[in-house]
């Protein structure tokens, strides 16, 4: 498949998607998001790919949804096309783990896309923000909801109401990103991290992801019960036998279901 707005690389067992609209700081237009959806679906269906990395350039992960594309839209346009659900939420539907490797600007829809991934690795130069308020709108791809869950009400509210940016240090301190890596090592580090996940038992990885995500959707008691039942079910897998036997025998496990 050929793409114009993204670069897609199979680095088995990791799939790499690089946003590639440098002239617009990777502003996310409809075509780019269509391509991203196709690429994610292709990786999801690809047995050789077991983890995915989404990244941008050193200057910008993505400076938001494409403002010039949105500028002339009216209410009935955005309502009728249900802007943006059709092609923006594939990352949240993907069952394989997705790491957002963010350098430079992750603003508006760019920050929202990063937050739809399973975790965010930030380069030292990363800057996060929801500046939509300055455009006379508000975040529309989950920013008010996901940022609040990541960083808490006070910081999310300040960011959404003022549009100010957060640097990598602040983002790590407040739980938005898992860790900070040197900018020139970002993609390499994200691929290495994804590669480590890809060596583990795939059913466990996919189920662990479901369980963590469940924490956002349910009560503590229900979430803990969901986790326990799934934990029990993993004892029916060959990989549980292999993982625990390998530990007892002091050897590296060879998981069957990768
Ligand atoms: C369209 C964009 C863009 C965007 C940058 N560009 N961001 N085009 N949509 N979101 C374009 C600029 O118009 C310019 O094109 C080129 O990229 C380089 O940008 P500059 O502004 O010249 O770069 P710089 O001075 O370095 O400033 C970087 C920046 C600034 C601080 C990131 O570009 C900026 O503020 N961008 C907008 C950020 C934003 O408001 N994002 C939220 C969008 S709304 P030309 O042709 O002039 O060279 C949103 C809603 C999501 O995301 C809701 C769900 C869909």
PDB file of C-alpha atoms and ligand atoms in Angstrom:
ATOM      1  CA  UNK A   1       0.000   0.000   0.000  1.00  0.00           C
ATOM      2  CA  UNK A   2       1.333   3.461  -0.782  1.00  0.00           C
ATOM      3  CA  UNK A   3       0.913   6.424   1.533  1.00  0.00           C
ATOM      4  CA  UNK A   4       1.460  10.145   0.966  1.00  0.00           C
ATOM      5  CA  UNK A   5       1.182  11.644   4.425  1.00  0.00           C
ATOM      6  CA  UNK A   6       2.788   8.958   6.561  1.00  0.00           C
ATOM      7  CA  UNK A   7       5.728   6.581   6.274  1.00  0.00           C
ATOM      8  CA  UNK A   8       5.046   2.983   7.180  1.00  0.00           C
ATOM      9  CA  UNK A   9       7.862   0.636   8.052  1.00  0.00           C
ATOM     10  CA  UNK A  10       7.725  -3.020   9.027  1.00  0.00           C
ATOM     11  CA  UNK A  11      10.571  -3.534  11.475  1.00  0.00           C
ATOM     12  CA  UNK A  12       9.393  -6.974  12.544  1.00  0.00           C
ATOM     13  CA  UNK A  13       8.120  -7.568  15.130  1.00  0.00           C
ATOM     14  CA  UNK A  14       7.410  -3.820  15.406  1.00  0.00           C
ATOM     15  CA  UNK A  15       5.394  -1.679  13.004  1.00  0.00           C
ATOM     16  CA  UNK A  16       6.505   1.951  12.718  1.00  0.00           C
ATOM     17  CA  UNK A  17       4.235   4.766  11.523  1.00  0.00           C
ATOM     18  CA  UNK A  18       5.920   8.145  10.985  1.00  0.00           C
ATOM     19  CA  UNK A  19       3.725  11.177  10.387  1.00  0.00           C
ATOM     20  CA  UNK A  20       5.225  12.884   7.383  1.00  0.00           C
ATOM     21  CA  UNK A  21       3.796  16.305   6.543  1.00  0.00           C
ATOM     22  CA  UNK A  22       6.809  18.397   7.523  1.00  0.00           C
ATOM     23  CA  UNK A  23       5.595  21.523   5.702  1.00  0.00           C
ATOM     24  CA  UNK A  24       2.597  21.691   8.079  1.00  0.00           C
ATOM     25  CA  UNK A  25       4.269  20.356  11.250  1.00  0.00           C
ATOM     26  CA  UNK A  26       2.341  17.108  10.693  1.00  0.00           C
ATOM     27  CA  UNK A  27      -1.039  18.819  11.005  1.00  0.00           C
ATOM     28  CA  UNK A  28      -3.575  16.016  10.958  1.00  0.00           C
ATOM     29  CA  UNK A  29      -5.832  16.378   7.935  1.00  0.00           C
ATOM     30  CA  UNK A  30      -8.477  13.916   6.765  1.00  0.00           C
ATOM     31  CA  UNK A  31      -6.183  12.172   4.322  1.00  0.00           C
ATOM     32  CA  UNK A  32      -3.453  11.665   6.907  1.00  0.00           C
ATOM     33  CA  UNK A  33      -5.933  10.238   9.390  1.00  0.00           C
ATOM     34  CA  UNK A  34      -7.409   7.928   6.697  1.00  0.00           C
ATOM     35  CA  UNK A  35      -3.910   6.676   5.963  1.00  0.00           C
ATOM     36  CA  UNK A  36      -3.167   6.212   9.662  1.00  0.00           C
ATOM     37  CA  UNK A  37      -6.371   4.178  10.035  1.00  0.00           C
ATOM     38  CA  UNK A  38      -5.384   1.948   7.101  1.00  0.00           C
ATOM     39  CA  UNK A  39      -1.845   1.487   8.402  1.00  0.00           C
ATOM     40  CA  UNK A  40      -3.041   0.588  11.901  1.00  0.00           C
ATOM     41  CA  UNK A  41      -5.552  -1.906  10.487  1.00  0.00           C
ATOM     42  CA  UNK A  42      -2.860  -3.476   8.331  1.00  0.00           C
ATOM     43  CA  UNK A  43      -0.533  -3.862  11.339  1.00  0.00           C
ATOM     44  CA  UNK A  44      -3.389  -5.214  13.440  1.00  0.00           C
ATOM     45  CA  UNK A  45      -3.999  -7.920  10.817  1.00  0.00           C
ATOM     46  CA  UNK A  46      -0.306  -8.706  10.365  1.00  0.00           C
ATOM     47  CA  UNK A  47       0.808 -11.722  12.441  1.00  0.00           C
ATOM     48  CA  UNK A  48       4.467 -10.725  12.223  1.00  0.00           C
ATOM     49  CA  UNK A  49       3.786  -7.353  13.863  1.00  0.00           C
ATOM     50  CA  UNK A  50       3.268  -7.492  17.617  1.00  0.00           C
ATOM     51  CA  UNK A  51       3.692  -3.868  18.713  1.00  0.00           C
ATOM     52  CA  UNK A  52       3.364  -0.497  17.014  1.00  0.00           C
ATOM     53  CA  UNK A  53       5.160   2.835  17.342  1.00  0.00           C
ATOM     54  CA  UNK A  54       3.672   6.114  16.109  1.00  0.00           C
ATOM     55  CA  UNK A  55       6.060   9.031  15.794  1.00  0.00           C
ATOM     56  CA  UNK A  56       6.495  12.350  13.980  1.00  0.00           C
ATOM     57  CA  UNK A  57       9.540  14.479  13.277  1.00  0.00           C
ATOM     58  CA  UNK A  58      12.034  16.002  15.675  1.00  0.00           C
ATOM     59  CA  UNK A  59      10.196  19.351  15.394  1.00  0.00           C
ATOM     60  CA  UNK A  60       6.635  18.084  15.678  1.00  0.00           C
ATOM     61  CA  UNK A  61       4.812  14.918  16.566  1.00  0.00           C
ATOM     62  CA  UNK A  62       1.747  16.782  15.268  1.00  0.00           C
ATOM     63  CA  UNK A  63       0.753  20.453  15.697  1.00  0.00           C
ATOM     64  CA  UNK A  64      -2.922  19.513  15.834  1.00  0.00           C
ATOM     65  CA  UNK A  65      -5.783  18.876  13.494  1.00  0.00           C
ATOM     66  CA  UNK A  66      -5.386  20.794  10.241  1.00  0.00           C
ATOM     67  CA  UNK A  67      -6.751  24.250  11.049  1.00  0.00           C
ATOM     68  CA  UNK A  68      -6.864  25.298   7.395  1.00  0.00           C
ATOM     69  CA  UNK A  69      -9.011  22.260   6.574  1.00  0.00           C
ATOM     70  CA  UNK A  70     -11.395  22.975   9.474  1.00  0.00           C
ATOM     71  CA  UNK A  71     -11.551  26.751   8.972  1.00  0.00           C
ATOM     72  CA  UNK A  72     -14.456  26.859   6.497  1.00  0.00           C
ATOM     73  CA  UNK A  73     -16.527  24.014   7.935  1.00  0.00           C
ATOM     74  CA  UNK A  74     -19.947  24.857   9.322  1.00  0.00           C
ATOM     75  CA  UNK A  75     -21.978  23.184  12.021  1.00  0.00           C
ATOM     76  CA  UNK A  76     -23.893  20.931   9.599  1.00  0.00           C
ATOM     77  CA  UNK A  77     -20.629  19.828   7.952  1.00  0.00           C
ATOM     78  CA  UNK A  78     -19.045  18.681  11.196  1.00  0.00           C
ATOM     79  CA  UNK A  79     -22.311  17.253  12.495  1.00  0.00           C
ATOM     80  CA  UNK A  80     -23.080  15.275   9.329  1.00  0.00           C
ATOM     81  CA  UNK A  81     -19.621  13.788   8.967  1.00  0.00           C
ATOM     82  CA  UNK A  82     -19.482  13.303  12.769  1.00  0.00           C
ATOM     83  CA  UNK A  83     -16.116  15.032  12.600  1.00  0.00           C
ATOM     84  CA  UNK A  84     -13.826  13.443  13.888  1.00  0.00           C
ATOM     85  CA  UNK A  85     -14.905   9.978  14.903  1.00  0.00           C
ATOM     86  CA  UNK A  86     -14.809   8.254  11.518  1.00  0.00           C
ATOM     87  CA  UNK A  87     -11.042   8.135  11.087  1.00  0.00           C
ATOM     88  CA  UNK A  88      -9.540   9.370  14.348  1.00  0.00           C
ATOM     89  CA  UNK A  89     -10.172   6.621  16.821  1.00  0.00           C
ATOM     90  CA  UNK A  90      -8.475   3.613  15.261  1.00  0.00           C
ATOM     91  CA  UNK A  91      -5.640   3.785  17.799  1.00  0.00           C
ATOM     92  CA  UNK A  92      -8.193   3.189  20.550  1.00  0.00           C
ATOM     93  CA  UNK A  93      -9.596   0.147  18.716  1.00  0.00           C
ATOM     94  CA  UNK A  94      -6.259  -1.547  18.067  1.00  0.00           C
ATOM     95  CA  UNK A  95      -5.638  -4.567  20.300  1.00  0.00           C
ATOM     96  CA  UNK A  96      -1.884  -4.555  19.840  1.00  0.00           C
ATOM     97  CA  UNK A  97       0.170  -2.208  22.028  1.00  0.00           C
ATOM     98  CA  UNK A  98       0.879   1.225  20.551  1.00  0.00           C
ATOM     99  CA  UNK A  99       3.605   3.554  21.811  1.00  0.00           C
ATOM    100  CA  UNK A 100       3.497   7.253  20.925  1.00  0.00           C
ATOM    101  CA  UNK A 101       7.067   8.526  20.525  1.00  0.00           C
ATOM    102  CA  UNK A 102       6.694  12.288  20.837  1.00  0.00           C
ATOM    103  CA  UNK A 103       9.332  14.868  19.942  1.00  0.00           C
ATOM    104  CA  UNK A 104       8.567  18.554  19.474  1.00  0.00           C
ATOM    105  CA  UNK A 105       4.989  19.790  19.377  1.00  0.00           C
ATOM    106  CA  UNK A 106       2.084  17.532  20.331  1.00  0.00           C
ATOM    107  CA  UNK A 107      -0.722  20.073  20.291  1.00  0.00           C
ATOM    108  CA  UNK A 108      -4.485  19.841  20.052  1.00  0.00           C
ATOM    109  CA  UNK A 109      -5.330  16.733  18.029  1.00  0.00           C
ATOM    110  CA  UNK A 110      -1.627  15.790  18.173  1.00  0.00           C
ATOM    111  CA  UNK A 111      -1.734  15.607  21.966  1.00  0.00           C
ATOM    112  CA  UNK A 112      -5.065  13.780  21.736  1.00  0.00           C
ATOM    113  CA  UNK A 113      -3.678  11.237  19.275  1.00  0.00           C
ATOM    114  CA  UNK A 114      -0.691  10.615  21.576  1.00  0.00           C
ATOM    115  CA  UNK A 115      -3.065  10.108  24.510  1.00  0.00           C
ATOM    116  CA  UNK A 116      -5.068   7.529  22.498  1.00  0.00           C
ATOM    117  CA  UNK A 117      -1.925   5.373  22.334  1.00  0.00           C
ATOM    118  CA  UNK A 118      -1.073   3.010  25.206  1.00  0.00           C
ATOM    119  CA  UNK A 119       1.738   5.135  26.552  1.00  0.00           C
ATOM    120  CA  UNK A 120       3.804   8.128  25.561  1.00  0.00           C
ATOM    121  CA  UNK A 121       7.595   8.284  25.439  1.00  0.00           C
ATOM    122  CA  UNK A 122       8.703  11.905  25.297  1.00  0.00           C
ATOM    123  CA  UNK A 123      11.835  13.380  23.808  1.00  0.00           C
ATOM    124  CA  UNK A 124      13.549  16.072  25.879  1.00  0.00           C
ATOM    125  CA  UNK A 125      12.188  18.715  23.488  1.00  0.00           C
ATOM    126  CA  UNK A 126       8.549  17.526  23.597  1.00  0.00           C
ATOM    127  CA  UNK A 127       5.813  20.108  24.196  1.00  0.00           C
ATOM    128  CA  UNK A 128       2.236  19.154  24.925  1.00  0.00           C
ATOM    129  CA  UNK A 129      -0.817  21.375  24.817  1.00  0.00           C
ATOM    130  CA  UNK A 130      -4.494  21.771  24.048  1.00  0.00           C
ATOM    131  CA  UNK A 131      -4.523  25.250  22.457  1.00  0.00           C
ATOM    132  CA  UNK A 132      -7.964  24.930  20.812  1.00  0.00           C
ATOM    133  CA  UNK A 133      -9.407  27.582  23.125  1.00  0.00           C
ATOM    134  CA  UNK A 134      -7.260  30.130  21.297  1.00  0.00           C
ATOM    135  CA  UNK A 135      -9.033  29.173  18.063  1.00  0.00           C
ATOM    136  CA  UNK A 136     -12.493  29.722  19.488  1.00  0.00           C
ATOM    137  CA  UNK A 137     -13.199  26.022  20.002  1.00  0.00           C
ATOM    138  CA  UNK A 138     -12.350  23.281  22.491  1.00  0.00           C
ATOM    139  CA  UNK A 139     -10.531  19.943  22.164  1.00  0.00           C
ATOM    140  CA  UNK A 140     -12.639  17.565  20.080  1.00  0.00           C
ATOM    141  CA  UNK A 141     -10.783  14.263  20.067  1.00  0.00           C
ATOM    142  CA  UNK A 142     -10.978  13.454  23.758  1.00  0.00           C
ATOM    143  CA  UNK A 143      -8.594  16.108  25.122  1.00  0.00           C
ATOM    144  CA  UNK A 144     -10.830  17.378  27.904  1.00  0.00           C
ATOM    145  CA  UNK A 145     -11.456  13.801  29.025  1.00  0.00           C
ATOM    146  CA  UNK A 146      -8.149  12.014  28.578  1.00  0.00           C
ATOM    147  CA  UNK A 147      -5.880  14.884  29.698  1.00  0.00           C
ATOM    148  CA  UNK A 148      -7.947  15.191  32.881  1.00  0.00           C
ATOM    149  CA  UNK A 149      -7.523  11.489  33.581  1.00  0.00           C
ATOM    150  CA  UNK A 150      -3.778  11.692  32.946  1.00  0.00           C
ATOM    151  CA  UNK A 151      -2.848  14.850  34.860  1.00  0.00           C
ATOM    152  CA  UNK A 152      -5.831  15.619  37.121  1.00  0.00           C
ATOM    153  CA  UNK A 153      -8.389  18.386  37.068  1.00  0.00           C
ATOM    154  CA  UNK A 154      -6.347  21.411  38.069  1.00  0.00           C
ATOM    155  CA  UNK A 155      -3.591  21.062  35.489  1.00  0.00           C
ATOM    156  CA  UNK A 156      -5.942  19.869  32.745  1.00  0.00           C
ATOM    157  CA  UNK A 157      -8.283  22.745  33.418  1.00  0.00           C
ATOM    158  CA  UNK A 158      -5.472  25.295  33.290  1.00  0.00           C
ATOM    159  CA  UNK A 159      -4.140  23.854  30.057  1.00  0.00           C
ATOM    160  CA  UNK A 160      -7.528  23.634  28.362  1.00  0.00           C
ATOM    161  CA  UNK A 161      -8.622  27.104  29.512  1.00  0.00           C
ATOM    162  CA  UNK A 162      -5.372  28.944  28.729  1.00  0.00           C
ATOM    163  CA  UNK A 163      -3.935  26.798  25.946  1.00  0.00           C
ATOM    164  CA  UNK A 164      -0.493  26.878  27.555  1.00  0.00           C
ATOM    165  CA  UNK A 165       2.028  24.204  26.708  1.00  0.00           C
ATOM    166  CA  UNK A 166       3.682  21.716  29.050  1.00  0.00           C
ATOM    167  CA  UNK A 167       7.307  20.704  28.508  1.00  0.00           C
ATOM    168  CA  UNK A 168       8.612  17.149  28.800  1.00  0.00           C
ATOM    169  CA  UNK A 169       9.702  17.525  32.443  1.00  0.00           C
ATOM    170  CA  UNK A 170       6.290  18.759  33.518  1.00  0.00           C
ATOM    171  CA  UNK A 171       4.592  16.089  31.412  1.00  0.00           C
ATOM    172  CA  UNK A 172       6.598  13.357  33.122  1.00  0.00           C
ATOM    173  CA  UNK A 173       6.069  14.838  36.569  1.00  0.00           C
ATOM    174  CA  UNK A 174       2.326  14.932  36.034  1.00  0.00           C
ATOM    175  CA  UNK A 175       1.974  11.441  34.594  1.00  0.00           C
ATOM    176  CA  UNK A 176       1.240  12.318  30.975  1.00  0.00           C
ATOM    177  CA  UNK A 177       4.340  10.518  29.694  1.00  0.00           C
ATOM    178  CA  UNK A 178       5.987   7.350  30.931  1.00  0.00           C
ATOM    179  CA  UNK A 179       9.532   8.722  30.615  1.00  0.00           C
ATOM    180  CA  UNK A 180      11.810  11.171  28.843  1.00  0.00           C
ATOM    181  CA  UNK A 181      14.584  10.122  26.475  1.00  0.00           C
ATOM    182  CA  UNK A 182      17.231  12.139  24.604  1.00  0.00           C
ATOM    183  CA  UNK A 183      15.655  13.597  21.473  1.00  0.00           C
ATOM    184  CA  UNK A 184      18.052  11.943  19.043  1.00  0.00           C
ATOM    185  CA  UNK A 185      17.415   8.525  20.607  1.00  0.00           C
ATOM    186  CA  UNK A 186      13.630   8.732  20.771  1.00  0.00           C
ATOM    187  CA  UNK A 187      12.640   6.462  17.894  1.00  0.00           C
ATOM    188  CA  UNK A 188      15.388   3.953  18.617  1.00  0.00           C
ATOM    189  CA  UNK A 189      14.290   3.785  22.262  1.00  0.00           C
ATOM    190  CA  UNK A 190      10.608   3.466  21.326  1.00  0.00           C
ATOM    191  CA  UNK A 191      11.412   0.641  18.890  1.00  0.00           C
ATOM    192  CA  UNK A 192      13.536  -1.107  21.530  1.00  0.00           C
ATOM    193  CA  UNK A 193      10.734  -0.812  24.097  1.00  0.00           C
ATOM    194  CA  UNK A 194       8.156  -2.067  21.595  1.00  0.00           C
ATOM    195  CA  UNK A 195      10.560  -4.877  20.685  1.00  0.00           C
ATOM    196  CA  UNK A 196      10.756  -5.997  24.317  1.00  0.00           C
ATOM    197  CA  UNK A 197       6.969  -6.094  24.574  1.00  0.00           C
ATOM    198  CA  UNK A 198       6.826  -8.051  21.319  1.00  0.00           C
ATOM    199  CA  UNK A 199       8.982 -10.812  22.835  1.00  0.00           C
ATOM    200  CA  UNK A 200       6.407 -11.508  25.544  1.00  0.00           C
ATOM    201  CA  UNK A 201       3.331 -13.705  25.372  1.00  0.00           C
ATOM    202  CA  UNK A 202       0.982 -11.901  23.007  1.00  0.00           C
ATOM    203  CA  UNK A 203      -2.288 -12.937  24.686  1.00  0.00           C
ATOM    204  CA  UNK A 204      -0.935 -11.695  28.031  1.00  0.00           C
ATOM    205  CA  UNK A 205       0.149  -8.406  26.497  1.00  0.00           C
ATOM    206  CA  UNK A 206      -3.191  -7.816  24.784  1.00  0.00           C
ATOM    207  CA  UNK A 207      -5.136  -8.778  27.894  1.00  0.00           C
ATOM    208  CA  UNK A 208      -2.945  -6.656  30.182  1.00  0.00           C
ATOM    209  CA  UNK A 209      -3.688  -3.693  27.920  1.00  0.00           C
ATOM    210  CA  UNK A 210      -7.422  -4.407  28.149  1.00  0.00           C
ATOM    211  CA  UNK A 211      -7.202  -4.584  31.932  1.00  0.00           C
ATOM    212  CA  UNK A 212      -5.345  -1.273  32.309  1.00  0.00           C
ATOM    213  CA  UNK A 213      -7.819   0.399  29.952  1.00  0.00           C
ATOM    214  CA  UNK A 214     -10.682  -1.044  31.967  1.00  0.00           C
ATOM    215  CA  UNK A 215      -9.514   1.078  34.901  1.00  0.00           C
ATOM    216  CA  UNK A 216     -10.811   4.113  33.003  1.00  0.00           C
ATOM    217  CA  UNK A 217     -14.224   2.655  32.342  1.00  0.00           C
ATOM    218  CA  UNK A 218     -15.363   0.985  35.541  1.00  0.00           C
ATOM    219  CA  UNK A 219     -15.419   0.976  39.333  1.00  0.00           C
ATOM    220  CA  UNK A 220     -12.455  -0.320  41.336  1.00  0.00           C
ATOM    221  CA  UNK A 221     -14.327  -3.401  42.557  1.00  0.00           C
ATOM    222  CA  UNK A 222     -15.530  -4.332  39.069  1.00  0.00           C
ATOM    223  CA  UNK A 223     -12.128  -3.648  37.557  1.00  0.00           C
ATOM    224  CA  UNK A 224     -10.387  -5.826  40.131  1.00  0.00           C
ATOM    225  CA  UNK A 225     -12.890  -8.638  39.473  1.00  0.00           C
ATOM    226  CA  UNK A 226     -12.395  -8.268  35.698  1.00  0.00           C
ATOM    227  CA  UNK A 227      -8.632  -8.517  36.260  1.00  0.00           C
ATOM    228  CA  UNK A 228      -8.933 -11.544  38.546  1.00  0.00           C
ATOM    229  CA  UNK A 229     -11.098 -13.549  36.149  1.00  0.00           C
ATOM    230  CA  UNK A 230      -8.728 -12.834  33.298  1.00  0.00           C
ATOM    231  CA  UNK A 231      -5.723 -13.605  35.486  1.00  0.00           C
ATOM    232  CA  UNK A 232      -7.318 -16.999  36.204  1.00  0.00           C
ATOM    233  CA  UNK A 233      -7.946 -17.638  32.515  1.00  0.00           C
ATOM    234  CA  UNK A 234      -4.273 -17.127  31.668  1.00  0.00           C
ATOM    235  CA  UNK A 235      -3.503 -20.277  33.689  1.00  0.00           C
ATOM    236  CA  UNK A 236      -5.111 -22.169  30.813  1.00  0.00           C
ATOM    237  CA  UNK A 237      -2.395 -21.006  28.398  1.00  0.00           C
ATOM    238  CA  UNK A 238       0.793 -22.748  27.345  1.00  0.00           C
ATOM    239  CA  UNK A 239       2.618 -19.482  27.835  1.00  0.00           C
ATOM    240  CA  UNK A 240       1.855 -19.426  31.562  1.00  0.00           C
ATOM    241  CA  UNK A 241       3.421 -22.903  31.877  1.00  0.00           C
ATOM    242  CA  UNK A 242       6.400 -21.825  29.802  1.00  0.00           C
ATOM    243  CA  UNK A 243       6.903 -18.482  31.618  1.00  0.00           C
ATOM    244  CA  UNK A 244       6.796 -19.995  35.085  1.00  0.00           C
ATOM    245  CA  UNK A 245       8.804 -23.122  34.157  1.00  0.00           C
ATOM    246  CA  UNK A 246      11.496 -20.955  32.567  1.00  0.00           C
ATOM    247  CA  UNK A 247      11.766 -18.928  35.774  1.00  0.00           C
ATOM    248  CA  UNK A 248      12.079 -22.073  37.907  1.00  0.00           C
ATOM    249  CA  UNK A 249      14.642 -23.549  35.500  1.00  0.00           C
ATOM    250  CA  UNK A 250      16.610 -20.278  35.342  1.00  0.00           C
ATOM    251  CA  UNK A 251      16.282 -19.931  31.563  1.00  0.00           C
ATOM    252  CA  UNK A 252      14.753 -17.415  29.143  1.00  0.00           C
ATOM    253  CA  UNK A 253      11.144 -18.287  28.278  1.00  0.00           C
ATOM    254  CA  UNK A 254      10.249 -19.223  24.715  1.00  0.00           C
ATOM    255  CA  UNK A 255       6.669 -18.061  24.480  1.00  0.00           C
ATOM    256  CA  UNK A 256       4.599 -19.980  21.968  1.00  0.00           C
ATOM    257  CA  UNK A 257       1.982 -17.339  21.291  1.00  0.00           C
ATOM    258  CA  UNK A 258       3.906 -14.354  20.030  1.00  0.00           C
TER     259      UNK A 258
HETATM  260  C1  LIG B   1      -2.585  23.657   9.793  1.00  0.00           C
HETATM  261  C2  LIG B   1      -0.507  24.203  10.578  1.00  0.00           C
HETATM  262  C3  LIG B   1      -0.865  23.777  11.873  1.00  0.00           C
HETATM  263  C4  LIG B   1      -2.178  23.253  12.058  1.00  0.00           C
HETATM  264  C5  LIG B   1       1.164  24.499  11.935  1.00  0.00           C
HETATM  265  N1  LIG B   1       0.755  24.635  10.661  1.00  0.00           N
HETATM  266  N2  LIG B   1       0.192  23.981  12.690  1.00  0.00           N
HETATM  267  N3  LIG B   1      -1.354  24.147   9.543  1.00  0.00           N
HETATM  268  N4  LIG B   1      -2.994  23.227  10.984  1.00  0.00           N
HETATM  269  N5  LIG B   1      -2.586  22.790  13.245  1.00  0.00           N
HETATM  270  C6  LIG B   1       1.514  25.168   9.524  1.00  0.00           C
HETATM  271  C7  LIG B   1       1.649  26.669   9.592  1.00  0.00           C
HETATM  272  O1  LIG B   1       0.485  27.294   9.073  1.00  0.00           O
HETATM  273  C8  LIG B   1       2.861  26.886   8.707  1.00  0.00           C
HETATM  274  O2  LIG B   1       2.486  26.795   7.360  1.00  0.00           O
HETATM  275  C9  LIG B   1       3.726  25.663   9.032  1.00  0.00           C
HETATM  276  O3  LIG B   1       2.848  24.675   9.564  1.00  0.00           O
HETATM  277  C10 LIG B   1       4.802  25.956  10.059  1.00  0.00           C
HETATM  278  O4  LIG B   1       4.173  26.517  11.204  1.00  0.00           O
HETATM  279  P1  LIG B   1       4.652  27.888  11.896  1.00  0.00           P
HETATM  280  O5  LIG B   1       3.521  28.396  12.663  1.00  0.00           O
HETATM  281  O6  LIG B   1       5.260  28.794  10.874  1.00  0.00           O
HETATM  282  O7  LIG B   1       5.812  27.324  12.835  1.00  0.00           O
HETATM  283  P2  LIG B   1       6.308  27.933  14.223  1.00  0.00           P
HETATM  284  O8  LIG B   1       6.422  29.425  14.144  1.00  0.00           O
HETATM  285  O9  LIG B   1       7.528  27.141  14.561  1.00  0.00           O
HETATM  286  O10 LIG B   1       5.155  27.642  15.280  1.00  0.00           O
HETATM  287  C11 LIG B   1       4.854  26.292  15.636  1.00  0.00           C
HETATM  288  C12 LIG B   1       3.480  26.215  16.377  1.00  0.00           C
HETATM  289  C13 LIG B   1       2.387  26.906  15.517  1.00  0.00           C
HETATM  290  C14 LIG B   1       3.601  26.913  17.742  1.00  0.00           C
HETATM  291  C15 LIG B   1       3.180  24.747  16.603  1.00  0.00           C
HETATM  292  O11 LIG B   1       2.462  26.382  14.198  1.00  0.00           O
HETATM  293  C16 LIG B   1       1.014  26.697  16.016  1.00  0.00           C
HETATM  294  O12 LIG B   1       0.607  27.357  16.962  1.00  0.00           O
HETATM  295  N6  LIG B   1       0.248  25.820  15.356  1.00  0.00           N
HETATM  296  C17 LIG B   1      -1.146  25.612  15.657  1.00  0.00           C
HETATM  297  C18 LIG B   1      -1.299  24.796  16.916  1.00  0.00           C
HETATM  298  C19 LIG B   1      -2.766  24.565  17.250  1.00  0.00           C
HETATM  299  O13 LIG B   1      -3.527  25.528  17.489  1.00  0.00           O
HETATM  300  N7  LIG B   1      -3.186  23.280  17.286  1.00  0.00           N
HETATM  301  C20 LIG B   1      -4.564  22.936  17.573  1.00  0.00           C
HETATM  302  C21 LIG B   1      -5.322  22.802  16.302  1.00  0.00           C
HETATM  303  S1  LIG B   1      -7.032  22.499  16.575  1.00  0.00           S
HETATM  304  P3  LIG B   1       2.885  27.917   6.280  1.00  0.00           P
HETATM  305  O14 LIG B   1       2.166  27.479   5.051  1.00  0.00           O
HETATM  306  O15 LIG B   1       2.463  29.213   6.845  1.00  0.00           O
HETATM  307  O16 LIG B   1       4.385  27.757   6.209  1.00  0.00           O
HETATM  308  C22 LIG B   1      -7.112  20.881  16.930  1.00  0.00           C
HETATM  309  C23 LIG B   1      -8.502  20.392  17.219  1.00  0.00           C
HETATM  310  C24 LIG B   1      -8.528  18.935  17.395  1.00  0.00           C
HETATM  311  O17 LIG B   1      -6.187  20.171  16.934  1.00  0.00           O
HETATM  312  C25 LIG B   1      -9.913  18.483  17.508  1.00  0.00           C
HETATM  313  C26 LIG B   1     -10.136  17.136  16.938  1.00  0.00           C
HETATM  314  C27 LIG B   1     -10.000  17.077  15.505  1.00  0.00           C
END
